[in-house]
């Protein structure tokens, strides 16, 4: 249960955020509801997330796996729920999304994807446990721009996941939308 009310004062900024959130996601995001108790924090977060969304040097699937591995390490069910839905909507392999919490035991991932998730977990540890050879391997494979973006996106996900977890935000049911059969799907087939 959330540690803060999810019914903030309906300021003009929050009303605009509600409208946009419903339009894009079908519902108002709980982190926005929580942050709206401090309009400057909400405004800063919205601007920051718009900027982060423009980062394009790292492959989108690698970015999603890094974010979800970090969120799983922290235990943020809200971030796992939302990350699964966003990535599924984008067309990412469902098995890869599902297996993130147990990626070491899964055969769904490439060597690079495993390196990315291991790096995300190492960065998320407290204190960070990133090793030189691990960073060098990713740097050689991804290049400098994508490696910097990977590092930054893991740090951003740590901010999101730690804030959401500390505020007591839990999954909001986004993943459930993935499990509704798509229009034209064969009855009985999974569309996750």
Short mmCIF file of N, CA and C in Angstrom, two decimals:
data_model
loop_
_atom_site.label_atom_id
_atom_site.label_comp_id
_atom_site.label_asym_id
_atom_site.label_seq_id
_atom_site.Cartn_x
_atom_site.Cartn_y
_atom_site.Cartn_z
N UNK A 1 0.84 -1.18 0.00
CA UNK A 1 0.00 0.00 0.00
C UNK A 1 0.89 1.24 0.00
N UNK A 2 0.48 2.21 -0.77
CA UNK A 2 1.26 3.45 -0.88
C UNK A 2 1.41 4.12 0.48
N UNK A 3 2.58 4.69 0.69
CA UNK A 3 2.87 5.38 1.95
C UNK A 3 2.46 6.85 1.90
N UNK A 4 1.95 7.27 0.76
CA UNK A 4 1.51 8.65 0.57
C UNK A 4 0.18 8.60 -0.17
N UNK A 5 -0.64 9.56 0.07
CA UNK A 5 -1.93 9.63 -0.61
C UNK A 5 -1.71 9.73 -2.12
N UNK A 6 -2.54 9.03 -2.85
CA UNK A 6 -2.48 9.12 -4.31
C UNK A 6 -3.59 10.01 -4.85
N UNK A 7 -4.06 10.90 -3.98
CA UNK A 7 -5.07 11.90 -4.37
C UNK A 7 -4.54 13.29 -4.01
N UNK A 8 -3.58 13.78 -4.78
CA UNK A 8 -3.03 15.11 -4.50
C UNK A 8 -4.01 16.21 -4.89
N UNK A 9 -3.65 17.42 -4.49
CA UNK A 9 -4.44 18.59 -4.90
C UNK A 9 -4.42 18.66 -6.43
N UNK A 10 -5.53 18.96 -7.03
CA UNK A 10 -5.65 18.96 -8.50
C UNK A 10 -5.21 20.29 -9.08
N UNK A 11 -3.93 20.56 -8.99
CA UNK A 11 -3.35 21.78 -9.56
C UNK A 11 -3.45 21.72 -11.08
N UNK A 12 -3.25 22.85 -11.76
CA UNK A 12 -3.26 22.83 -13.23
C UNK A 12 -2.23 21.85 -13.79
N UNK A 13 -1.05 21.79 -13.19
CA UNK A 13 -0.03 20.85 -13.67
C UNK A 13 -0.50 19.41 -13.51
N UNK A 14 -1.08 19.08 -12.38
CA UNK A 14 -1.53 17.72 -12.18
C UNK A 14 -2.69 17.37 -13.10
N UNK A 15 -3.61 18.31 -13.33
CA UNK A 15 -4.71 18.05 -14.26
C UNK A 15 -4.18 17.78 -15.67
N UNK A 16 -3.17 18.53 -16.09
CA UNK A 16 -2.54 18.29 -17.40
C UNK A 16 -1.84 16.94 -17.42
N UNK A 17 -1.17 16.59 -16.33
CA UNK A 17 -0.50 15.30 -16.21
C UNK A 17 -1.51 14.16 -16.27
N UNK A 18 -2.64 14.32 -15.57
CA UNK A 18 -3.71 13.31 -15.62
C UNK A 18 -4.21 13.11 -17.05
N UNK A 19 -4.48 14.20 -17.73
CA UNK A 19 -4.99 14.12 -19.10
C UNK A 19 -4.01 13.38 -19.99
N UNK A 20 -2.75 13.78 -19.94
CA UNK A 20 -1.73 13.15 -20.77
C UNK A 20 -1.57 11.67 -20.43
N UNK A 21 -1.51 11.36 -19.15
CA UNK A 21 -1.32 9.99 -18.69
C UNK A 21 -2.47 9.09 -19.15
N UNK A 22 -3.69 9.56 -19.02
CA UNK A 22 -4.85 8.77 -19.46
C UNK A 22 -4.81 8.56 -20.98
N UNK A 23 -4.42 9.59 -21.69
CA UNK A 23 -4.36 9.52 -23.15
C UNK A 23 -3.31 8.52 -23.63
N UNK A 24 -2.14 8.52 -22.98
CA UNK A 24 -1.03 7.68 -23.43
C UNK A 24 -1.06 6.28 -22.80
N UNK A 25 -1.39 6.19 -21.52
CA UNK A 25 -1.29 4.92 -20.79
C UNK A 25 -2.63 4.31 -20.40
N UNK A 26 -3.71 5.05 -20.59
CA UNK A 26 -5.03 4.54 -20.25
C UNK A 26 -5.43 4.76 -18.80
N UNK A 27 -4.50 5.25 -18.00
CA UNK A 27 -4.78 5.55 -16.59
C UNK A 27 -3.71 6.50 -16.08
N UNK A 28 -3.97 7.09 -14.94
CA UNK A 28 -3.00 8.01 -14.34
C UNK A 28 -1.95 7.18 -13.60
N UNK A 29 -0.70 7.44 -13.90
CA UNK A 29 0.40 6.69 -13.28
C UNK A 29 0.52 7.06 -11.80
N UNK A 30 0.61 6.04 -10.96
CA UNK A 30 0.74 6.28 -9.52
C UNK A 30 1.96 7.13 -9.15
N UNK A 31 3.13 6.95 -9.80
CA UNK A 31 4.24 7.84 -9.45
C UNK A 31 3.91 9.32 -9.68
N UNK A 32 3.16 9.62 -10.72
CA UNK A 32 2.75 11.01 -10.97
C UNK A 32 1.82 11.49 -9.87
N UNK A 33 0.91 10.64 -9.44
CA UNK A 33 0.00 11.00 -8.34
C UNK A 33 0.79 11.31 -7.07
N UNK A 34 1.79 10.47 -6.79
CA UNK A 34 2.59 10.67 -5.57
C UNK A 34 3.43 11.94 -5.67
N UNK A 35 4.09 12.14 -6.80
CA UNK A 35 4.96 13.30 -6.96
C UNK A 35 4.17 14.61 -7.03
N UNK A 36 2.91 14.55 -7.41
CA UNK A 36 2.09 15.75 -7.55
C UNK A 36 1.88 16.48 -6.21
N UNK A 37 2.18 15.83 -5.11
CA UNK A 37 2.11 16.51 -3.81
C UNK A 37 3.16 17.62 -3.72
N UNK A 38 4.15 17.56 -4.59
CA UNK A 38 5.17 18.61 -4.68
C UNK A 38 5.31 18.97 -6.16
N UNK A 39 4.58 19.98 -6.63
CA UNK A 39 4.56 20.31 -8.05
C UNK A 39 5.94 20.54 -8.67
N UNK A 40 6.88 21.10 -7.92
CA UNK A 40 8.22 21.30 -8.49
C UNK A 40 8.91 19.96 -8.74
N UNK A 41 8.71 19.01 -7.85
CA UNK A 41 9.30 17.68 -8.06
C UNK A 41 8.63 17.02 -9.26
N UNK A 42 7.31 17.09 -9.35
CA UNK A 42 6.60 16.51 -10.49
C UNK A 42 7.07 17.15 -11.79
N UNK A 43 7.13 18.47 -11.85
CA UNK A 43 7.55 19.18 -13.06
C UNK A 43 8.97 18.78 -13.46
N UNK A 44 9.87 18.73 -12.48
CA UNK A 44 11.26 18.34 -12.76
C UNK A 44 11.33 16.90 -13.28
N UNK A 45 10.54 16.02 -12.67
CA UNK A 45 10.54 14.62 -13.09
C UNK A 45 9.99 14.48 -14.51
N UNK A 46 8.92 15.19 -14.83
CA UNK A 46 8.35 15.13 -16.18
C UNK A 46 9.35 15.61 -17.23
N UNK A 47 10.01 16.72 -16.94
CA UNK A 47 11.01 17.24 -17.89
C UNK A 47 12.18 16.28 -18.03
N UNK A 48 12.63 15.72 -16.91
CA UNK A 48 13.73 14.77 -16.92
C UNK A 48 13.37 13.53 -17.76
N UNK A 49 12.18 12.96 -17.53
CA UNK A 49 11.77 11.76 -18.27
C UNK A 49 11.61 12.05 -19.77
N UNK A 50 11.17 13.25 -20.12
CA UNK A 50 11.09 13.61 -21.55
C UNK A 50 12.49 13.63 -22.16
N UNK A 51 13.45 14.12 -21.43
CA UNK A 51 14.83 14.16 -21.90
C UNK A 51 15.40 12.74 -22.04
N UNK A 52 15.17 11.91 -21.04
CA UNK A 52 15.67 10.53 -21.06
C UNK A 52 15.09 9.77 -22.25
N UNK A 53 13.84 10.02 -22.58
CA UNK A 53 13.18 9.33 -23.69
C UNK A 53 13.85 9.63 -25.04
N UNK A 54 14.64 10.69 -25.11
CA UNK A 54 15.31 11.05 -26.36
C UNK A 54 16.67 10.37 -26.53
N UNK A 55 17.12 9.62 -25.53
CA UNK A 55 18.40 8.90 -25.64
C UNK A 55 18.20 7.75 -26.61
N UNK A 56 19.03 7.67 -27.64
CA UNK A 56 18.82 6.66 -28.69
C UNK A 56 20.08 5.90 -29.11
N UNK A 57 21.16 5.97 -28.35
CA UNK A 57 22.38 5.25 -28.75
C UNK A 57 22.35 3.77 -28.37
N UNK A 58 21.59 3.42 -27.36
CA UNK A 58 21.52 2.04 -26.89
C UNK A 58 20.26 1.38 -27.44
N UNK A 59 20.40 0.17 -27.95
CA UNK A 59 19.28 -0.62 -28.45
C UNK A 59 18.14 -0.64 -27.43
N UNK A 60 16.92 -0.46 -27.89
CA UNK A 60 15.76 -0.36 -27.00
C UNK A 60 15.56 -1.62 -26.16
N UNK A 61 15.78 -2.81 -26.73
CA UNK A 61 15.62 -4.04 -25.95
C UNK A 61 16.69 -4.15 -24.87
N UNK A 62 17.93 -3.77 -25.19
CA UNK A 62 18.99 -3.80 -24.18
C UNK A 62 18.67 -2.82 -23.06
N UNK A 63 18.17 -1.66 -23.44
CA UNK A 63 17.79 -0.66 -22.45
C UNK A 63 16.69 -1.20 -21.53
N UNK A 64 15.69 -1.84 -22.10
CA UNK A 64 14.59 -2.39 -21.30
C UNK A 64 15.08 -3.48 -20.36
N UNK A 65 15.97 -4.34 -20.85
CA UNK A 65 16.50 -5.41 -19.99
C UNK A 65 17.32 -4.83 -18.84
N UNK A 66 18.09 -3.80 -19.11
CA UNK A 66 18.88 -3.15 -18.06
C UNK A 66 17.96 -2.53 -17.02
N UNK A 67 16.94 -1.83 -17.47
CA UNK A 67 15.99 -1.21 -16.54
C UNK A 67 15.28 -2.25 -15.69
N UNK A 68 14.80 -3.31 -16.33
CA UNK A 68 14.05 -4.32 -15.59
C UNK A 68 14.95 -5.13 -14.65
N UNK A 69 16.20 -5.39 -15.05
CA UNK A 69 17.12 -6.11 -14.15
C UNK A 69 17.40 -5.27 -12.91
N UNK A 70 17.55 -3.98 -13.11
CA UNK A 70 17.77 -3.08 -11.98
C UNK A 70 16.52 -3.02 -11.09
N UNK A 71 15.35 -2.88 -11.70
CA UNK A 71 14.10 -2.83 -10.93
C UNK A 71 13.87 -4.13 -10.16
N UNK A 72 14.20 -5.27 -10.79
CA UNK A 72 14.04 -6.56 -10.11
C UNK A 72 14.99 -6.66 -8.92
N UNK A 73 16.22 -6.17 -9.08
CA UNK A 73 17.19 -6.20 -7.98
C UNK A 73 16.70 -5.38 -6.79
N UNK A 74 16.08 -4.26 -7.08
CA UNK A 74 15.58 -3.38 -6.02
C UNK A 74 14.26 -3.91 -5.46
N UNK A 75 13.51 -4.61 -6.30
CA UNK A 75 12.22 -5.14 -5.86
C UNK A 75 11.07 -4.20 -6.10
N UNK A 76 11.17 -3.39 -7.16
CA UNK A 76 10.11 -2.44 -7.47
C UNK A 76 9.07 -3.09 -8.38
N UNK A 77 7.97 -3.54 -7.80
CA UNK A 77 6.94 -4.20 -8.61
C UNK A 77 6.27 -3.22 -9.56
N UNK A 78 6.19 -1.94 -9.19
CA UNK A 78 5.58 -0.96 -10.10
C UNK A 78 6.42 -0.86 -11.37
N UNK A 79 7.73 -0.75 -11.21
CA UNK A 79 8.62 -0.61 -12.37
C UNK A 79 8.63 -1.88 -13.23
N UNK A 80 8.58 -3.04 -12.60
CA UNK A 80 8.54 -4.30 -13.36
C UNK A 80 7.24 -4.38 -14.16
N UNK A 81 6.14 -4.03 -13.54
CA UNK A 81 4.83 -4.07 -14.18
C UNK A 81 4.79 -3.12 -15.38
N UNK A 82 5.17 -1.88 -15.16
CA UNK A 82 5.13 -0.88 -16.22
C UNK A 82 6.16 -1.19 -17.31
N UNK A 83 7.37 -1.60 -16.91
CA UNK A 83 8.41 -1.93 -17.88
C UNK A 83 8.01 -3.09 -18.78
N UNK A 84 7.36 -4.09 -18.20
CA UNK A 84 6.87 -5.22 -19.00
C UNK A 84 5.87 -4.74 -20.03
N UNK A 85 4.92 -3.93 -19.60
CA UNK A 85 3.88 -3.45 -20.50
C UNK A 85 4.45 -2.58 -21.63
N UNK A 86 5.30 -1.62 -21.27
CA UNK A 86 5.88 -0.73 -22.28
C UNK A 86 6.68 -1.52 -23.32
N UNK A 87 7.49 -2.45 -22.83
CA UNK A 87 8.33 -3.24 -23.74
C UNK A 87 7.49 -4.18 -24.60
N UNK A 88 6.46 -4.75 -24.04
CA UNK A 88 5.56 -5.62 -24.80
C UNK A 88 4.82 -4.83 -25.86
N UNK A 89 4.37 -3.65 -25.51
CA UNK A 89 3.69 -2.79 -26.49
C UNK A 89 4.62 -2.45 -27.65
N UNK A 90 5.91 -2.36 -27.36
CA UNK A 90 6.91 -2.04 -28.37
C UNK A 90 7.27 -3.27 -29.21
N UNK A 91 6.84 -4.46 -28.77
CA UNK A 91 7.06 -5.68 -29.54
C UNK A 91 8.21 -6.56 -29.05
N UNK A 92 8.68 -6.32 -27.85
CA UNK A 92 9.79 -7.11 -27.33
C UNK A 92 9.34 -8.54 -27.04
N UNK A 93 10.24 -9.49 -27.19
CA UNK A 93 10.00 -10.91 -26.94
C UNK A 93 9.46 -11.11 -25.53
N UNK A 94 8.29 -11.70 -25.44
CA UNK A 94 7.60 -11.90 -24.17
C UNK A 94 8.41 -12.76 -23.21
N UNK A 95 9.04 -13.78 -23.72
CA UNK A 95 9.81 -14.67 -22.85
C UNK A 95 10.95 -13.91 -22.17
N UNK A 96 11.60 -13.03 -22.91
CA UNK A 96 12.68 -12.24 -22.32
C UNK A 96 12.16 -11.35 -21.21
N UNK A 97 11.00 -10.77 -21.41
CA UNK A 97 10.40 -9.93 -20.37
C UNK A 97 10.04 -10.75 -19.14
N UNK A 98 9.44 -11.88 -19.37
CA UNK A 98 8.99 -12.73 -18.27
C UNK A 98 10.16 -13.28 -17.45
N UNK A 99 11.26 -13.61 -18.10
CA UNK A 99 12.39 -14.28 -17.44
C UNK A 99 13.38 -13.35 -16.76
N UNK A 100 13.18 -12.04 -16.83
CA UNK A 100 14.16 -11.12 -16.24
C UNK A 100 14.52 -11.47 -14.80
N UNK A 101 13.56 -11.73 -13.91
CA UNK A 101 13.94 -12.03 -12.52
C UNK A 101 14.81 -13.29 -12.38
N UNK A 102 14.74 -14.18 -13.35
CA UNK A 102 15.52 -15.43 -13.30
C UNK A 102 16.42 -15.55 -14.54
N UNK A 103 16.96 -14.45 -15.00
CA UNK A 103 17.69 -14.43 -16.26
C UNK A 103 18.90 -15.37 -16.25
N UNK A 104 19.51 -15.61 -15.13
CA UNK A 104 20.68 -16.50 -15.08
C UNK A 104 20.31 -17.95 -15.41
N UNK A 105 19.08 -18.34 -15.10
CA UNK A 105 18.64 -19.72 -15.35
C UNK A 105 17.94 -19.86 -16.71
N UNK A 106 17.70 -18.77 -17.39
CA UNK A 106 16.95 -18.80 -18.65
C UNK A 106 17.89 -18.89 -19.85
N UNK A 107 17.42 -19.56 -20.88
CA UNK A 107 18.20 -19.64 -22.13
C UNK A 107 17.64 -18.66 -23.17
N UNK A 108 16.86 -17.70 -22.74
CA UNK A 108 16.21 -16.76 -23.66
C UNK A 108 17.13 -15.63 -24.12
N UNK A 109 18.28 -15.47 -23.49
CA UNK A 109 19.11 -14.28 -23.72
C UNK A 109 20.40 -14.56 -24.45
N UNK A 110 20.83 -13.56 -25.22
CA UNK A 110 22.13 -13.62 -25.88
C UNK A 110 23.23 -13.30 -24.86
N UNK A 111 24.47 -13.52 -25.25
CA UNK A 111 25.60 -13.20 -24.36
C UNK A 111 25.61 -11.71 -24.03
N UNK A 112 25.34 -10.87 -25.02
CA UNK A 112 25.32 -9.42 -24.78
C UNK A 112 24.20 -9.05 -23.81
N UNK A 113 23.02 -9.61 -23.98
CA UNK A 113 21.92 -9.32 -23.08
C UNK A 113 22.26 -9.74 -21.64
N UNK A 114 22.92 -10.87 -21.51
CA UNK A 114 23.35 -11.33 -20.18
C UNK A 114 24.36 -10.36 -19.57
N UNK A 115 25.29 -9.89 -20.39
CA UNK A 115 26.28 -8.91 -19.91
C UNK A 115 25.59 -7.63 -19.44
N UNK A 116 24.60 -7.18 -20.20
CA UNK A 116 23.87 -5.95 -19.85
C UNK A 116 23.13 -6.12 -18.52
N UNK A 117 22.46 -7.25 -18.34
CA UNK A 117 21.72 -7.46 -17.09
C UNK A 117 22.67 -7.65 -15.90
N UNK A 118 23.79 -8.31 -16.13
CA UNK A 118 24.77 -8.46 -15.06
C UNK A 118 25.34 -7.10 -14.66
N UNK A 119 25.61 -6.26 -15.64
CA UNK A 119 26.11 -4.91 -15.38
C UNK A 119 25.07 -4.09 -14.61
N UNK A 120 23.81 -4.19 -15.02
CA UNK A 120 22.73 -3.45 -14.33
C UNK A 120 22.65 -3.89 -12.86
N UNK A 121 22.73 -5.17 -12.62
CA UNK A 121 22.69 -5.66 -11.24
C UNK A 121 23.92 -5.20 -10.45
N UNK A 122 25.09 -5.23 -11.10
CA UNK A 122 26.32 -4.81 -10.42
C UNK A 122 26.27 -3.32 -10.07
N UNK A 123 25.73 -2.51 -10.97
CA UNK A 123 25.57 -1.08 -10.69
C UNK A 123 24.56 -0.82 -9.58
N UNK A 124 23.53 -1.66 -9.50
CA UNK A 124 22.45 -1.47 -8.56
C UNK A 124 22.84 -1.90 -7.14
N UNK A 125 23.83 -2.78 -7.05
CA UNK A 125 24.28 -3.24 -5.72
C UNK A 125 24.76 -2.05 -4.90
N UNK A 126 24.72 -2.20 -3.60
CA UNK A 126 25.14 -1.11 -2.72
C UNK A 126 26.23 -1.60 -1.78
N UNK A 127 27.49 -1.20 -1.99
CA UNK A 127 27.98 -0.30 -3.02
C UNK A 127 28.04 -1.01 -4.38
N UNK A 128 28.16 -0.25 -5.47
CA UNK A 128 28.23 -0.86 -6.80
C UNK A 128 29.37 -1.88 -6.88
N UNK A 129 29.12 -2.96 -7.64
CA UNK A 129 30.09 -4.04 -7.77
C UNK A 129 30.56 -4.22 -9.20
N UNK A 130 30.62 -3.14 -9.96
CA UNK A 130 31.05 -3.21 -11.36
C UNK A 130 32.54 -3.55 -11.40
N UNK A 131 32.88 -4.51 -12.24
CA UNK A 131 34.27 -4.93 -12.40
C UNK A 131 34.83 -4.38 -13.70
N UNK A 132 36.14 -4.13 -13.73
CA UNK A 132 36.79 -3.55 -14.90
C UNK A 132 36.57 -4.39 -16.15
N UNK A 133 36.73 -5.70 -16.06
CA UNK A 133 36.58 -6.54 -17.26
C UNK A 133 35.15 -6.54 -17.77
N UNK A 134 34.20 -6.47 -16.86
CA UNK A 134 32.78 -6.40 -17.23
C UNK A 134 32.52 -5.12 -18.02
N UNK A 135 33.00 -3.99 -17.51
CA UNK A 135 32.81 -2.70 -18.19
C UNK A 135 33.55 -2.69 -19.52
N UNK A 136 34.77 -3.23 -19.56
CA UNK A 136 35.57 -3.24 -20.80
C UNK A 136 34.88 -4.07 -21.88
N UNK A 137 34.30 -5.20 -21.50
CA UNK A 137 33.61 -6.07 -22.45
C UNK A 137 32.41 -5.33 -23.07
N UNK A 138 31.63 -4.66 -22.23
CA UNK A 138 30.48 -3.91 -22.75
C UNK A 138 30.92 -2.72 -23.59
N UNK A 139 31.93 -2.03 -23.15
CA UNK A 139 32.45 -0.87 -23.89
C UNK A 139 32.92 -1.30 -25.29
N UNK A 140 33.64 -2.43 -25.36
CA UNK A 140 34.13 -2.92 -26.65
C UNK A 140 32.98 -3.33 -27.57
N UNK A 141 31.93 -3.88 -27.01
CA UNK A 141 30.80 -4.35 -27.82
C UNK A 141 29.85 -3.23 -28.21
N UNK A 142 29.55 -2.36 -27.26
CA UNK A 142 28.54 -1.31 -27.50
C UNK A 142 29.10 -0.02 -28.08
N UNK A 143 30.35 0.29 -27.77
CA UNK A 143 30.91 1.59 -28.12
C UNK A 143 30.68 2.57 -26.98
N UNK A 144 31.39 3.67 -27.02
CA UNK A 144 31.36 4.62 -25.91
C UNK A 144 29.99 5.26 -25.67
N UNK A 145 29.35 5.73 -26.74
CA UNK A 145 28.07 6.43 -26.57
C UNK A 145 27.01 5.51 -25.96
N UNK A 146 26.89 4.28 -26.47
CA UNK A 146 25.89 3.36 -25.95
C UNK A 146 26.25 2.89 -24.54
N UNK A 147 27.54 2.73 -24.25
CA UNK A 147 27.96 2.32 -22.91
C UNK A 147 27.61 3.40 -21.88
N UNK A 148 27.85 4.66 -22.24
CA UNK A 148 27.49 5.76 -21.34
C UNK A 148 25.98 5.77 -21.14
N UNK A 149 25.22 5.56 -22.21
CA UNK A 149 23.76 5.54 -22.09
C UNK A 149 23.29 4.38 -21.22
N UNK A 150 23.90 3.21 -21.37
CA UNK A 150 23.56 2.07 -20.53
C UNK A 150 23.80 2.42 -19.06
N UNK A 151 24.95 2.98 -18.77
CA UNK A 151 25.28 3.35 -17.40
C UNK A 151 24.27 4.37 -16.86
N UNK A 152 23.95 5.34 -17.67
CA UNK A 152 23.00 6.38 -17.25
C UNK A 152 21.60 5.82 -17.05
N UNK A 153 21.15 4.92 -17.93
CA UNK A 153 19.78 4.41 -17.80
C UNK A 153 19.65 3.52 -16.57
N UNK A 154 20.71 2.81 -16.21
CA UNK A 154 20.66 2.01 -14.98
C UNK A 154 20.57 2.95 -13.77
N UNK A 155 21.33 4.04 -13.81
CA UNK A 155 21.26 5.02 -12.72
C UNK A 155 19.86 5.64 -12.63
N UNK A 156 19.27 5.95 -13.78
CA UNK A 156 17.91 6.51 -13.81
C UNK A 156 16.92 5.50 -13.24
N UNK A 157 17.05 4.24 -13.64
CA UNK A 157 16.13 3.23 -13.11
C UNK A 157 16.30 3.04 -11.62
N UNK A 158 17.51 3.19 -11.12
CA UNK A 158 17.72 3.14 -9.67
C UNK A 158 16.94 4.27 -9.00
N UNK A 159 16.97 5.46 -9.57
CA UNK A 159 16.20 6.59 -9.04
C UNK A 159 14.71 6.24 -9.02
N UNK A 160 14.20 5.79 -10.15
CA UNK A 160 12.77 5.47 -10.25
C UNK A 160 12.38 4.37 -9.26
N UNK A 161 13.10 3.27 -9.31
CA UNK A 161 12.74 2.10 -8.50
C UNK A 161 12.87 2.36 -7.01
N UNK A 162 13.92 3.06 -6.63
CA UNK A 162 14.11 3.35 -5.20
C UNK A 162 13.04 4.34 -4.70
N UNK A 163 12.73 5.33 -5.52
CA UNK A 163 11.71 6.29 -5.12
C UNK A 163 10.34 5.61 -5.04
N UNK A 164 9.97 4.83 -6.06
CA UNK A 164 8.67 4.16 -6.05
C UNK A 164 8.57 3.17 -4.89
N UNK A 165 9.64 2.42 -4.65
CA UNK A 165 9.62 1.46 -3.54
C UNK A 165 9.50 2.17 -2.20
N UNK A 166 10.26 3.25 -2.03
CA UNK A 166 10.21 3.99 -0.76
C UNK A 166 8.83 4.62 -0.54
N UNK A 167 8.15 5.01 -1.62
CA UNK A 167 6.81 5.59 -1.50
C UNK A 167 5.73 4.51 -1.36
N UNK A 168 6.15 3.24 -1.46
CA UNK A 168 5.20 2.14 -1.30
C UNK A 168 4.34 1.89 -2.51
N UNK A 169 4.80 2.31 -3.69
CA UNK A 169 4.01 2.10 -4.91
C UNK A 169 4.21 0.67 -5.40
N UNK A 170 3.13 0.02 -5.76
CA UNK A 170 3.19 -1.36 -6.24
C UNK A 170 2.57 -1.44 -7.63
N UNK A 171 2.64 -2.62 -8.23
CA UNK A 171 2.17 -2.77 -9.60
C UNK A 171 0.75 -2.22 -9.76
N UNK A 172 0.55 -1.63 -10.93
CA UNK A 172 -0.70 -0.93 -11.20
C UNK A 172 -1.56 -1.67 -12.23
N UNK A 173 -1.16 -2.91 -12.56
CA UNK A 173 -1.97 -3.72 -13.47
C UNK A 173 -1.68 -3.53 -14.94
N UNK A 174 -0.57 -2.91 -15.29
CA UNK A 174 -0.26 -2.72 -16.71
C UNK A 174 0.01 -4.04 -17.41
N UNK A 175 0.75 -4.93 -16.77
CA UNK A 175 1.08 -6.21 -17.39
C UNK A 175 -0.18 -6.99 -17.73
N UNK A 176 -1.22 -6.85 -16.89
CA UNK A 176 -2.47 -7.56 -17.14
C UNK A 176 -3.05 -7.21 -18.51
N UNK A 177 -2.83 -5.98 -18.95
CA UNK A 177 -3.33 -5.57 -20.27
C UNK A 177 -2.65 -6.35 -21.38
N UNK A 178 -1.42 -6.80 -21.15
CA UNK A 178 -0.69 -7.58 -22.16
C UNK A 178 -1.31 -8.95 -22.34
N UNK A 179 -1.98 -9.44 -21.31
CA UNK A 179 -2.48 -10.80 -21.34
C UNK A 179 -3.89 -10.91 -21.91
N UNK A 180 -4.48 -9.79 -22.28
CA UNK A 180 -5.77 -9.81 -22.96
C UNK A 180 -5.49 -10.14 -24.41
N UNK A 181 -6.12 -11.16 -24.97
CA UNK A 181 -5.83 -11.53 -26.35
C UNK A 181 -6.00 -10.36 -27.31
N UNK A 182 -5.05 -10.22 -28.19
CA UNK A 182 -5.10 -9.17 -29.20
C UNK A 182 -6.24 -9.44 -30.17
N UNK A 183 -6.76 -8.39 -30.77
CA UNK A 183 -7.83 -8.53 -31.76
C UNK A 183 -7.35 -9.46 -32.87
N UNK A 184 -8.13 -10.46 -33.19
CA UNK A 184 -7.77 -11.37 -34.26
C UNK A 184 -6.93 -12.55 -33.78
N UNK A 185 -6.59 -12.61 -32.48
CA UNK A 185 -5.79 -13.72 -31.98
C UNK A 185 -6.64 -14.99 -31.93
N UNK A 186 -5.98 -16.09 -32.08
CA UNK A 186 -6.66 -17.39 -32.02
C UNK A 186 -7.06 -17.64 -30.56
N UNK A 187 -8.32 -17.98 -30.29
CA UNK A 187 -8.73 -18.25 -28.90
C UNK A 187 -7.85 -19.35 -28.30
N UNK A 188 -7.45 -19.12 -27.06
CA UNK A 188 -6.63 -20.10 -26.35
C UNK A 188 -5.14 -19.86 -26.54
N UNK A 189 -4.76 -18.98 -27.49
CA UNK A 189 -3.33 -18.70 -27.67
C UNK A 189 -2.95 -17.53 -26.78
N UNK A 190 -1.75 -17.58 -26.27
CA UNK A 190 -1.28 -16.51 -25.38
C UNK A 190 -0.83 -15.32 -26.19
N UNK A 191 -1.14 -14.14 -25.72
CA UNK A 191 -0.67 -12.93 -26.40
C UNK A 191 0.21 -12.11 -25.50
N UNK A 192 0.72 -12.71 -24.44
CA UNK A 192 1.56 -11.99 -23.49
C UNK A 192 2.71 -11.45 -24.20
#
